[in-house]
Amino acid sequence: NAGVTQTPKFRVLKTGQSMTLLCAQDMNHEYMYWYRQDPGMGLRLIHYSVGEGTTAKGEVPDGYNVSRLKKQNFLLGLESAAPSQTSVYFCASSYWGRTNQPQHFGDGTRLSIL
Amino acid sequence: ELKVEQNPLFLSMQEGKNYTIYCNYSTTSDRLYWYRQDPGKSLESLFVLLSNGAVKQEGRLMASLDTKARLSTLHITAAVHDLSATYFCAVDPGTNAGKSTFGDGTTLTVKP
């Protein structure tokens, strides 16, 4: 049981380049999330999805786009990378509704924008 | 807007000592989570607190929830080096919105 898998684990981009981060979960979770973690700032929600085909903005959505074409996958795109997007990105997933289940996190993607 | 505040943000303690981390939140909620993150690693769930007065314990860690005070505590008993990590609390807004708001984390260092 892999849980939540993020690819790639590390990436270095030049300013203006684009890329897509992939998140895959095998727990049949309805909800999926993308966070960024910067030193001293905890986790900030970028976008999230409450089900296949749906997406919603989180706290810091600017400069990012997402898609959830399949229930198990949640993609995060950077169309034109900027140095301010240098961060560690975490994907997470959870069950729907008022259950007692916490979020399950991937191992993170460390992204550097030069 | 739900705000979650943890204190302290940094905590250095000696092995064998006790201490408490506090998590305050700004709006009504009855669902709170504690996570642990080791340096360079992902987050893992520690506790899920679902009602007023809920108390959960595992090993040297005990978490509690007071929904009336909008406060959760994570108590560390007789700290050991292996507990060194960053601890996050996260709160659901209670609207079934499907997303949690995280505190900034408390980085705990346990020294011999």
Coordinates of N, CA and C in Angstrom, one line a residue:
Chain A
N1 N 0.8 -1.2 0.0 CA 0.0 0.0 0.0 C 0.9 1.2 0.0
A2 N 0.9 2.0 -1.1 CA 1.8 3.1 -1.3 C 1.4 4.3 -0.5
G3 N 0.1 4.5 -0.4 CA -0.4 5.7 0.3 C -0.5 6.9 -0.7
V4 N 0.2 8.0 -0.4 CA 0.3 9.1 -1.3 C 1.7 9.2 -1.8
T5 N 1.8 9.3 -3.2 CA 3.1 9.3 -3.9 C 3.2 10.6 -4.7
Q6 N 4.3 11.3 -4.5 CA 4.5 12.5 -5.2 C 5.7 12.3 -6.1
T7 N 5.6 12.9 -7.3 CA 6.7 12.9 -8.3 C 6.8 14.2 -8.9
P8 N 8.0 14.8 -9.2 CA 9.3 14.2 -8.7 C 9.5 14.6 -7.3
K9 N 10.6 14.1 -6.7 CA 11.0 14.4 -5.3 C 11.8 15.7 -5.3
F10 N 12.6 15.9 -6.3 CA 13.4 17.2 -6.4 C 13.4 17.7 -7.8
R11 N 13.4 19.0 -7.9 CA 13.5 19.6 -9.2 C 14.1 21.0 -9.1
V12 N 14.9 21.4 -10.1 CA 15.4 22.7 -10.2 C 14.9 23.3 -11.5
L13 N 14.3 24.5 -11.4 CA 13.8 25.1 -12.6 C 14.5 26.5 -12.8
K14 N 14.4 27.0 -14.0 CA 14.8 28.3 -14.3 C 13.6 29.2 -14.3
T15 N 13.7 30.5 -13.9 CA 12.6 31.4 -13.9 C 11.9 31.4 -15.3
G16 N 10.6 31.3 -15.3 CA 9.8 31.3 -16.5 C 9.5 29.9 -17.1
Q17 N 10.2 28.9 -16.6 CA 9.9 27.5 -17.1 C 8.6 27.0 -16.4
S18 N 8.0 26.0 -17.0 CA 6.8 25.4 -16.5 C 7.1 24.0 -16.1
M19 N 6.2 23.5 -15.2 CA 6.3 22.1 -14.8 C 5.0 21.7 -14.1
T20 N 4.9 20.4 -14.0 CA 3.7 19.8 -13.3 C 4.2 18.8 -12.3
L21 N 3.6 19.0 -11.1 CA 3.9 18.0 -10.0 C 2.7 17.1 -9.9
L22 N 3.0 15.8 -9.8 CA 2.0 14.8 -9.8 C 1.8 14.2 -8.4
C23 N 0.6 14.0 -8.0 CA 0.2 13.4 -6.7 C -0.7 12.2 -7.0
A24 N -0.4 11.1 -6.5 CA -1.3 9.9 -6.7 C -1.5 9.2 -5.4
Q25 N -2.8 8.9 -5.1 CA -3.1 8.2 -3.9 C -3.9 6.9 -4.2
D26 N -3.7 5.9 -3.4 CA -4.3 4.6 -3.7 C -5.3 4.2 -2.5
M27 N -5.8 5.2 -1.8 CA -6.7 4.9 -0.7 C -8.1 5.3 -0.9
N28 N -8.4 5.6 -2.2 CA -9.8 5.9 -2.6 C -10.3 7.1 -1.9
H29 N -9.4 8.0 -1.5 CA -9.9 9.3 -0.8 C -10.6 10.2 -1.8
E30 N -11.6 10.9 -1.3 CA -12.3 11.9 -2.1 C -11.5 13.2 -2.2
Y31 N -11.0 13.6 -1.0 CA -10.4 14.9 -0.9 C -8.9 14.8 -1.2
M32 N -8.4 15.8 -1.9 CA -6.9 15.9 -2.1 C -6.5 17.4 -2.0
Y33 N -5.3 17.6 -1.6 CA -4.8 18.9 -1.3 C -3.4 19.1 -1.8
W34 N -3.0 20.3 -2.1 CA -1.7 20.7 -2.3 C -1.3 21.9 -1.4
Y35 N -0.2 21.7 -0.7 CA 0.3 22.7 0.3 C 1.8 23.1 -0.2
R36 N 2.2 24.2 0.3 CA 3.6 24.6 0.2 C 4.0 24.9 1.6
Q37 N 5.3 24.5 1.9 CA 5.9 24.7 3.2 C 7.2 25.5 3.1
D38 N 7.2 26.7 3.7 CA 8.3 27.5 3.7 C 8.8 27.7 5.1
P39 N 10.1 27.9 5.3 CA 10.7 28.0 6.6 C 9.9 29.0 7.5
G40 N 9.5 28.6 8.7 CA 8.9 29.5 9.6 C 7.4 29.8 9.3
M41 N 6.9 29.2 8.2 CA 5.5 29.7 7.8 C 4.5 28.5 7.8
G42 N 4.9 27.4 8.3 CA 4.0 26.3 8.4 C 3.5 25.8 7.0
L43 N 2.4 25.2 7.0 CA 1.8 24.7 5.7 C 0.7 25.7 5.2
R44 N 0.8 26.1 4.0 CA -0.2 26.9 3.4 C -0.9 26.2 2.2
L45 N -2.2 26.2 2.3 CA -3.0 25.5 1.3 C -3.0 26.3 0.0
I46 N -2.6 25.6 -1.1 CA -2.6 26.2 -2.4 C -3.9 26.0 -3.1
H47 N -4.3 24.8 -3.4 CA -5.6 24.4 -4.0 C -6.0 23.0 -3.4
Y48 N -7.2 22.7 -3.5 CA -7.7 21.5 -3.0 C -8.8 21.0 -3.9
S49 N -9.2 19.7 -3.7 CA -10.3 19.1 -4.5 C -11.1 18.2 -3.6
V50 N -12.4 18.4 -3.8 CA -13.3 17.5 -3.0 C -13.9 16.4 -3.8
G51 N -13.4 16.2 -5.0 CA -13.8 15.0 -5.7 C -13.3 15.1 -7.2
E52 N -13.4 14.0 -7.9 CA -13.0 14.0 -9.3 C -13.7 15.1 -10.1
G53 N -12.9 15.8 -10.8 CA -13.4 16.9 -11.7 C -13.6 18.2 -11.0
T54 N -13.3 18.3 -9.7 CA -13.6 19.5 -9.0 C -12.3 20.1 -8.4
T55 N -12.1 21.4 -8.3 CA -11.0 22.0 -7.7 C -11.5 23.3 -7.0
A56 N -10.7 23.7 -6.0 CA -11.0 25.0 -5.3 C -9.7 25.6 -4.9
K57 N -9.8 27.0 -4.8 CA -8.6 27.7 -4.3 C -8.5 27.7 -2.8
G58 N -7.2 27.6 -2.4 CA -6.9 27.7 -1.0 C -6.4 29.0 -0.6
E59 N -5.4 29.1 0.3 CA -4.9 30.3 0.8 C -4.0 31.1 -0.1
V60 N -3.2 30.3 -0.9 CA -2.2 31.0 -1.8 C -2.2 30.4 -3.2
P61 N -3.3 30.6 -3.9 CA -3.4 29.9 -5.2 C -2.7 30.6 -6.4
D62 N -2.3 31.9 -6.3 CA -1.8 32.6 -7.4 C -0.5 32.0 -7.9
G63 N -0.5 31.9 -9.3 CA 0.7 31.3 -9.9 C 0.7 29.8 -10.1
Y64 N -0.4 29.2 -9.6 CA -0.6 27.7 -9.7 C -1.9 27.4 -10.3
N65 N -1.9 26.2 -11.0 CA -3.2 25.6 -11.5 C -3.2 24.2 -11.1
V66 N -4.4 23.6 -11.0 CA -4.5 22.2 -10.7 C -5.6 21.6 -11.5
S67 N -5.5 20.2 -11.6 CA -6.5 19.4 -12.2 C -6.7 18.1 -11.5
R68 N -7.9 17.6 -11.6 CA -8.2 16.3 -11.0 C -9.1 15.6 -11.9
L69 N -8.5 15.0 -12.9 CA -9.2 14.3 -14.0 C -9.6 12.9 -13.5
K70 N -8.8 12.3 -12.6 CA -9.1 11.0 -12.1 C -9.1 11.1 -10.6
K71 N -9.9 10.3 -9.9 CA -10.0 10.4 -8.5 C -8.7 10.2 -7.8
Q72 N -7.8 9.4 -8.3 CA -6.6 9.1 -7.6 C -5.5 10.0 -7.8
N73 N -5.6 10.9 -8.8 CA -4.5 11.8 -9.2 C -4.9 13.3 -9.0
F74 N -3.9 14.1 -8.5 CA -4.1 15.5 -8.4 C -2.9 16.2 -8.9
L75 N -3.0 17.0 -9.9 CA -1.8 17.6 -10.5 C -1.7 19.1 -10.2
L76 N -0.5 19.5 -9.9 CA -0.2 20.9 -9.6 C 0.7 21.5 -10.7
G77 N 0.3 22.5 -11.4 CA 1.1 23.1 -12.4 C 1.6 24.5 -12.1
L78 N 2.8 24.7 -12.5 CA 3.4 26.1 -12.5 C 3.6 26.5 -13.9
E79 N 2.9 27.5 -14.4 CA 2.9 27.9 -15.8 C 4.2 28.6 -16.1
S80 N 4.6 29.5 -15.2 CA 5.8 30.4 -15.4 C 6.4 30.5 -14.1
A81 N 7.4 29.6 -13.8 CA 7.9 29.6 -12.4 C 8.7 30.9 -12.0
A82 N 8.5 31.2 -10.8 CA 9.2 32.4 -10.2 C 10.0 32.0 -9.0
P83 N 11.1 32.7 -8.7 CA 11.9 32.4 -7.5 C 11.0 32.3 -6.2
S84 N 10.0 33.1 -6.1 CA 9.1 33.1 -4.9 C 8.4 31.7 -4.7
Q85 N 8.4 30.9 -5.8 CA 7.8 29.6 -5.7 C 8.7 28.5 -5.3
T86 N 9.9 28.9 -4.9 CA 10.9 27.9 -4.3 C 10.3 27.5 -3.0
S87 N 10.1 26.2 -2.8 CA 9.5 25.7 -1.6 C 9.5 24.2 -1.6
V88 N 9.0 23.7 -0.5 CA 8.7 22.2 -0.5 C 7.2 22.1 -0.6
Y89 N 6.7 21.3 -1.6 CA 5.3 21.1 -1.9 C 4.9 19.7 -1.4
F90 N 3.8 19.7 -0.6 CA 3.2 18.5 -0.1 C 1.8 18.3 -0.7
C91 N 1.6 17.1 -1.0 CA 0.3 16.7 -1.4 C -0.3 15.8 -0.2
A92 N -1.6 15.9 -0.1 CA -2.3 15.1 1.0 C -3.6 14.7 0.5
S93 N -4.2 13.7 1.1 CA -5.5 13.2 0.8 C -6.3 12.8 2.0
S94 N -7.6 12.8 2.0 CA -8.4 12.4 3.1 C -9.7 11.9 2.7
Y95 N -10.5 11.3 3.6 CA -11.8 10.8 3.3 C -12.8 12.0 3.3
W96 N -13.9 11.8 2.7 CA -15.0 12.9 2.6 C -15.8 12.9 3.9
G97 N -16.3 14.1 4.2 CA -17.3 14.1 5.3 C -16.8 14.2 6.7
R98 N -17.6 14.2 7.6 CA -17.3 14.3 9.0 C -16.8 13.0 9.6
T99 N -15.7 12.5 9.1 CA -15.2 11.3 9.7 C -14.0 11.7 10.6
N100 N -13.5 10.7 11.2 CA -12.4 11.0 12.2 C -11.0 10.7 11.5
Q101 N -11.0 10.8 10.2 CA -9.7 10.5 9.5 C -8.9 11.8 9.3
P102 N -7.6 11.7 9.6 CA -6.7 12.8 9.3 C -6.3 12.8 7.9
Q103 N -5.5 13.8 7.5 CA -5.0 13.8 6.1 C -3.7 12.9 6.1
H104 N -3.5 12.3 4.9 CA -2.3 11.5 4.7 C -1.5 12.3 3.7
F105 N -0.2 12.4 4.1 CA 0.7 13.2 3.3 C 1.7 12.4 2.5
G106 N 2.1 13.0 1.3 CA 3.2 12.4 0.5 C 4.5 12.9 1.1
D107 N 5.6 12.4 0.5 CA 6.9 12.7 1.0 C 7.4 14.1 0.6
G108 N 6.7 14.8 -0.2 CA 7.1 16.2 -0.6 C 7.9 16.2 -1.9
T109 N 7.8 17.4 -2.5 CA 8.7 17.7 -3.7 C 9.4 19.0 -3.3
R110 N 10.8 18.9 -3.4 CA 11.6 20.1 -3.1 C 11.9 20.7 -4.4
L111 N 11.4 22.0 -4.6 CA 11.5 22.7 -5.8 C 12.2 24.0 -5.6
S112 N 13.3 24.1 -6.5 CA 14.1 25.4 -6.5 C 13.9 26.1 -7.8
I113 N 13.7 27.4 -7.8 CA 13.5 28.2 -9.0 C 14.7 29.2 -9.0
L114 N 15.5 29.1 -10.0 CA 16.7 29.9 -10.1 C 16.4 31.2 -10.9
Chain B
E1 N -12.6 34.1 9.0 CA -11.5 33.3 8.6 C -10.9 32.6 9.9
L2 N -10.7 31.3 9.8 CA -10.2 30.6 10.9 C -8.7 30.8 11.0
K3 N -8.3 31.2 12.2 CA -6.9 31.3 12.5 C -6.4 30.3 13.6
V4 N -5.3 29.8 13.4 CA -4.8 28.8 14.4 C -3.4 29.3 14.8
E5 N -3.2 29.4 16.1 CA -2.0 29.9 16.7 C -1.4 28.8 17.6
Q6 N -0.1 28.5 17.4 CA 0.6 27.6 18.3 C 1.6 28.4 19.1
N7 N 1.8 28.0 20.3 CA 2.9 28.5 21.1 C 3.4 27.5 22.1
P8 N 4.7 27.5 22.3 CA 5.7 28.3 21.6 C 6.0 27.8 20.2
L9 N 6.7 28.6 19.4 CA 7.1 28.1 18.1 C 8.4 27.3 18.2
F10 N 9.2 27.6 19.2 CA 10.4 26.9 19.3 C 10.5 26.5 20.8
L11 N 11.0 25.3 21.0 CA 11.0 24.8 22.4 C 12.2 23.9 22.5
S12 N 13.1 24.2 23.4 CA 14.3 23.4 23.7 C 14.2 22.9 25.2
M13 N 14.2 21.7 25.3 CA 14.0 21.1 26.7 C 15.0 20.0 27.0
Q14 N 15.2 19.7 28.2 CA 16.1 18.7 28.7 C 15.4 17.4 28.7
E15 N 16.1 16.3 28.4 CA 15.5 15.0 28.6 C 15.0 14.8 30.0
G16 N 13.9 14.2 30.1 CA 13.3 13.9 31.4 C 12.3 15.0 31.9
K17 N 12.3 16.1 31.2 CA 11.4 17.2 31.7 C 10.0 17.1 31.0
N18 N 9.1 17.8 31.6 CA 7.7 17.9 31.0 C 7.5 19.2 30.4
Y19 N 6.6 19.3 29.4 CA 6.2 20.6 28.9 C 4.9 20.4 28.1
T20 N 4.3 21.6 27.8 CA 3.1 21.6 27.1 C 3.1 22.6 25.9
I21 N 2.6 22.1 24.8 CA 2.5 23.0 23.6 C 1.0 23.3 23.5
Y22 N 0.7 24.6 23.1 CA -0.6 25.1 23.1 C -1.1 25.4 21.6
C23 N -2.3 25.1 21.4 CA -2.9 25.4 20.1 C -4.2 26.1 20.3
N24 N -4.3 27.4 19.9 CA -5.5 28.2 20.0 C -6.1 28.4 18.7
Y25 N -7.4 28.4 18.6 CA -8.0 28.7 17.3 C -9.2 29.6 17.5
S26 N -9.6 30.3 16.3 CA -10.4 31.5 16.5 C -11.9 31.2 16.3
T27 N -12.3 30.1 15.7 CA -13.8 29.9 15.5 C -14.2 28.6 16.0
T28 N -15.4 28.4 16.0 CA -16.0 27.1 16.6 C -15.5 25.9 15.7
S29 N -15.1 24.9 16.4 CA -14.7 23.7 15.7 C -14.7 22.6 16.8
D30 N -15.0 21.4 16.3 CA -15.0 20.2 17.2 C -14.1 19.1 16.6
R31 N -13.2 19.5 15.7 CA -12.3 18.5 15.1 C -10.9 19.1 15.0
L32 N -10.0 18.5 15.7 CA -8.6 19.0 15.7 C -7.7 17.9 15.6
Y33 N -6.6 18.1 14.8 CA -5.6 17.1 14.6 C -4.2 17.6 15.0
W34 N -3.4 16.6 15.5 CA -2.0 16.9 15.7 C -1.2 16.0 14.8
Y35 N -0.1 16.6 14.2 CA 0.8 16.0 13.3 C 2.2 16.2 13.8
R36 N 3.0 15.2 13.4 CA 4.5 15.3 13.7 C 5.2 15.3 12.3
Q37 N 6.3 16.2 12.3 CA 7.1 16.2 11.1 C 8.6 16.2 11.6
D38 N 9.3 15.1 11.2 CA 10.7 15.0 11.4 C 11.4 15.9 10.3
P39 N 12.6 16.4 10.6 CA 13.4 17.2 9.7 C 13.5 16.6 8.3
G40 N 13.1 17.3 7.3 CA 13.3 16.8 5.9 C 12.3 15.7 5.6
K41 N 11.3 15.5 6.4 CA 10.4 14.4 6.2 C 9.0 14.9 6.0
S42 N 8.0 14.0 5.8 CA 6.6 14.4 5.6 C 5.9 14.5 7.0
L43 N 4.7 14.8 7.0 CA 3.9 14.9 8.2 C 3.2 13.5 8.4
E44 N 3.1 13.1 9.7 CA 2.4 12.0 10.0 C 1.4 12.3 11.1
S45 N 0.2 11.7 11.1 CA -0.8 12.0 12.1 C -0.5 11.4 13.4
L46 N -0.7 12.2 14.5 CA -0.5 11.7 15.8 C -1.8 11.4 16.5
F47 N -2.7 12.5 16.6 CA -3.9 12.4 17.3 C -5.1 13.0 16.5
V48 N -6.3 12.5 16.7 CA -7.5 13.1 16.2 C -8.4 13.4 17.4
L49 N -8.8 14.6 17.6 CA -9.6 15.0 18.7 C -11.0 15.4 18.2
L50 N -12.0 14.8 18.6 CA -13.3 15.0 17.9 C -14.4 15.7 18.8
S51 N -14.1 15.8 20.0 CA -15.2 16.4 20.9 C -14.6 17.1 22.1
N52 N -15.4 17.9 22.7 CA -15.0 18.7 23.9 C -14.6 17.7 25.0
G53 N -13.4 17.9 25.5 CA -13.0 17.1 26.6 C -12.2 15.8 26.1
A54 N -12.1 15.7 24.8 CA -11.4 14.5 24.3 C -9.9 14.5 24.7
V55 N -9.5 13.3 25.1 CA -8.1 13.2 25.5 C -7.5 11.9 24.8
K56 N -6.4 12.1 24.2 CA -5.7 10.9 23.6 C -4.3 10.9 24.0
Q57 N -3.8 9.6 24.2 CA -2.4 9.5 24.7 C -1.7 8.4 23.9
E58 N -0.5 8.6 23.6 CA 0.4 7.6 23.0 C 1.8 7.8 23.5
G59 N 2.3 6.9 24.3 CA 3.6 7.0 24.8 C 3.7 8.2 25.7
R60 N 4.7 9.0 25.4 CA 5.0 10.2 26.3 C 4.2 11.5 25.8
L61 N 3.3 11.3 24.9 CA 2.5 12.4 24.4 C 1.0 12.2 24.7
M62 N 0.4 13.3 25.2 CA -1.0 13.3 25.5 C -1.6 14.6 24.9
A63 N -2.7 14.5 24.2 CA -3.4 15.6 23.6 C -4.8 15.7 24.2
S64 N -5.2 17.0 24.3 CA -6.6 17.2 24.8 C -7.2 18.4 24.0
L65 N -8.5 18.4 24.1 CA -9.3 19.4 23.4 C -10.3 20.1 24.3
D66 N -10.3 21.4 24.4 CA -11.4 22.1 25.1 C -12.0 23.0 24.0
T67 N -13.2 22.6 23.5 CA -13.8 23.4 22.4 C -14.4 24.7 22.9
K68 N -14.7 24.8 24.2 CA -15.3 26.0 24.7 C -14.2 27.1 24.8
A69 N -13.0 26.7 25.2 CA -11.9 27.6 25.2 C -11.2 27.7 23.9
R70 N -11.6 26.9 22.9 CA -10.9 26.9 21.6 C -9.5 26.6 21.8
L71 N -9.1 25.6 22.5 CA -7.8 25.3 22.9 C -7.5 23.8 22.9
S72 N -6.4 23.5 22.3 CA -5.9 22.1 22.4 C -4.5 22.2 23.0
T73 N -4.1 21.1 23.8 CA -2.8 21.1 24.3 C -2.1 19.7 24.0
L74 N -0.8 19.8 23.8 CA 0.0 18.6 23.5 C 1.0 18.5 24.7
H75 N 0.8 17.6 25.6 CA 1.7 17.5 26.8 C 2.7 16.4 26.5
I76 N 3.9 16.8 26.9 CA 5.1 15.9 26.7 C 5.6 15.5 28.1
T77 N 5.6 14.3 28.4 CA 6.0 13.8 29.7 C 7.4 13.1 29.6
A78 N 8.3 13.5 30.5 CA 9.6 12.9 30.5 C 10.3 12.8 29.1
A79 N 10.5 13.9 28.5 CA 10.9 14.0 27.1 C 12.2 13.2 26.9
V80 N 12.2 12.6 25.7 CA 13.4 11.9 25.2 C 13.8 12.4 23.9
H81 N 15.1 12.2 23.5 CA 15.6 12.8 22.3 C 14.7 12.4 21.0
D82 N 14.2 11.2 21.0 CA 13.4 10.8 19.8 C 12.1 11.6 19.6
L83 N 11.8 12.4 20.6 CA 10.6 13.3 20.4 C 10.9 14.6 19.7
S84 N 12.2 14.8 19.4 CA 12.6 16.0 18.7 C 12.0 16.0 17.3
A85 N 11.2 17.0 17.0 CA 10.5 17.1 15.7 C 9.7 18.4 15.7
T86 N 9.0 18.7 14.6 CA 8.1 19.8 14.6 C 6.7 19.3 14.7
Y87 N 5.9 19.9 15.6 CA 4.5 19.4 15.8 C 3.5 20.5 15.4
F88 N 2.6 20.0 14.6 CA 1.6 20.9 14.0 C 0.2 20.5 14.6
C89 N -0.6 21.5 14.9 CA -2.0 21.3 15.1 C -2.8 21.8 13.8
A90 N -3.9 21.2 13.5 CA -4.7 21.6 12.4 C -6.2 21.5 12.8
V91 N -6.9 22.5 12.4 CA -8.3 22.6 12.8 C -9.2 22.6 11.6
D92 N -10.3 21.8 11.7 CA -11.4 21.9 10.7 C -12.3 23.0 11.1
P93 N -12.8 23.7 10.1 CA -13.7 24.9 10.4 C -15.1 24.5 10.8
G94 N -15.4 23.2 10.7 CA -16.8 22.7 11.2 C -17.8 22.9 10.1
T95 N -17.5 23.3 8.9 CA -18.5 23.5 7.9 C -18.5 22.4 6.9
N96 N -17.8 21.3 7.2 CA -17.6 20.2 6.2 C -17.0 20.7 4.9
A97 N -16.1 21.7 5.0 CA -15.5 22.3 3.8 C -14.4 21.4 3.3
G98 N -14.0 20.4 4.1 CA -13.0 19.5 3.6 C -11.6 20.0 3.7
K99 N -11.4 21.1 4.4 CA -10.0 21.5 4.5 C -9.7 22.0 5.9
S100 N -8.5 21.8 6.3 CA -8.0 22.2 7.6 C -7.1 23.4 7.6
T101 N -7.1 24.2 8.6 CA -6.1 25.3 8.8 C -5.0 24.8 9.8
F102 N -3.8 24.9 9.3 CA -2.7 24.5 10.2 C -2.1 25.7 10.9
G103 N -1.6 25.3 12.1 CA -0.8 26.3 12.9 C 0.6 26.3 12.2
D104 N 1.5 27.2 12.7 CA 2.8 27.4 12.2 C 3.8 26.3 12.6
G105 N 3.4 25.5 13.6 CA 4.2 24.4 14.1 C 5.1 24.8 15.3
T106 N 5.4 23.9 16.1 CA 6.3 24.0 17.2 C 7.5 23.1 17.0
T107 N 8.7 23.7 16.9 CA 9.9 22.9 16.7 C 10.5 22.5 18.1
L108 N 10.4 21.3 18.4 CA 10.9 20.8 19.7 C 12.3 20.2 19.6
T109 N 13.2 20.6 20.4 CA 14.5 20.0 20.5 C 14.7 19.5 21.9
V110 N 15.0 18.2 22.0 CA 15.2 17.6 23.3 C 16.7 17.3 23.5
K111 N 17.3 17.9 24.5 CA 18.7 17.8 24.7 C 19.0 16.8 25.8
P112 N 20.1 16.0 25.6 CA 20.5 15.1 26.7 C 20.9 15.8 28.0

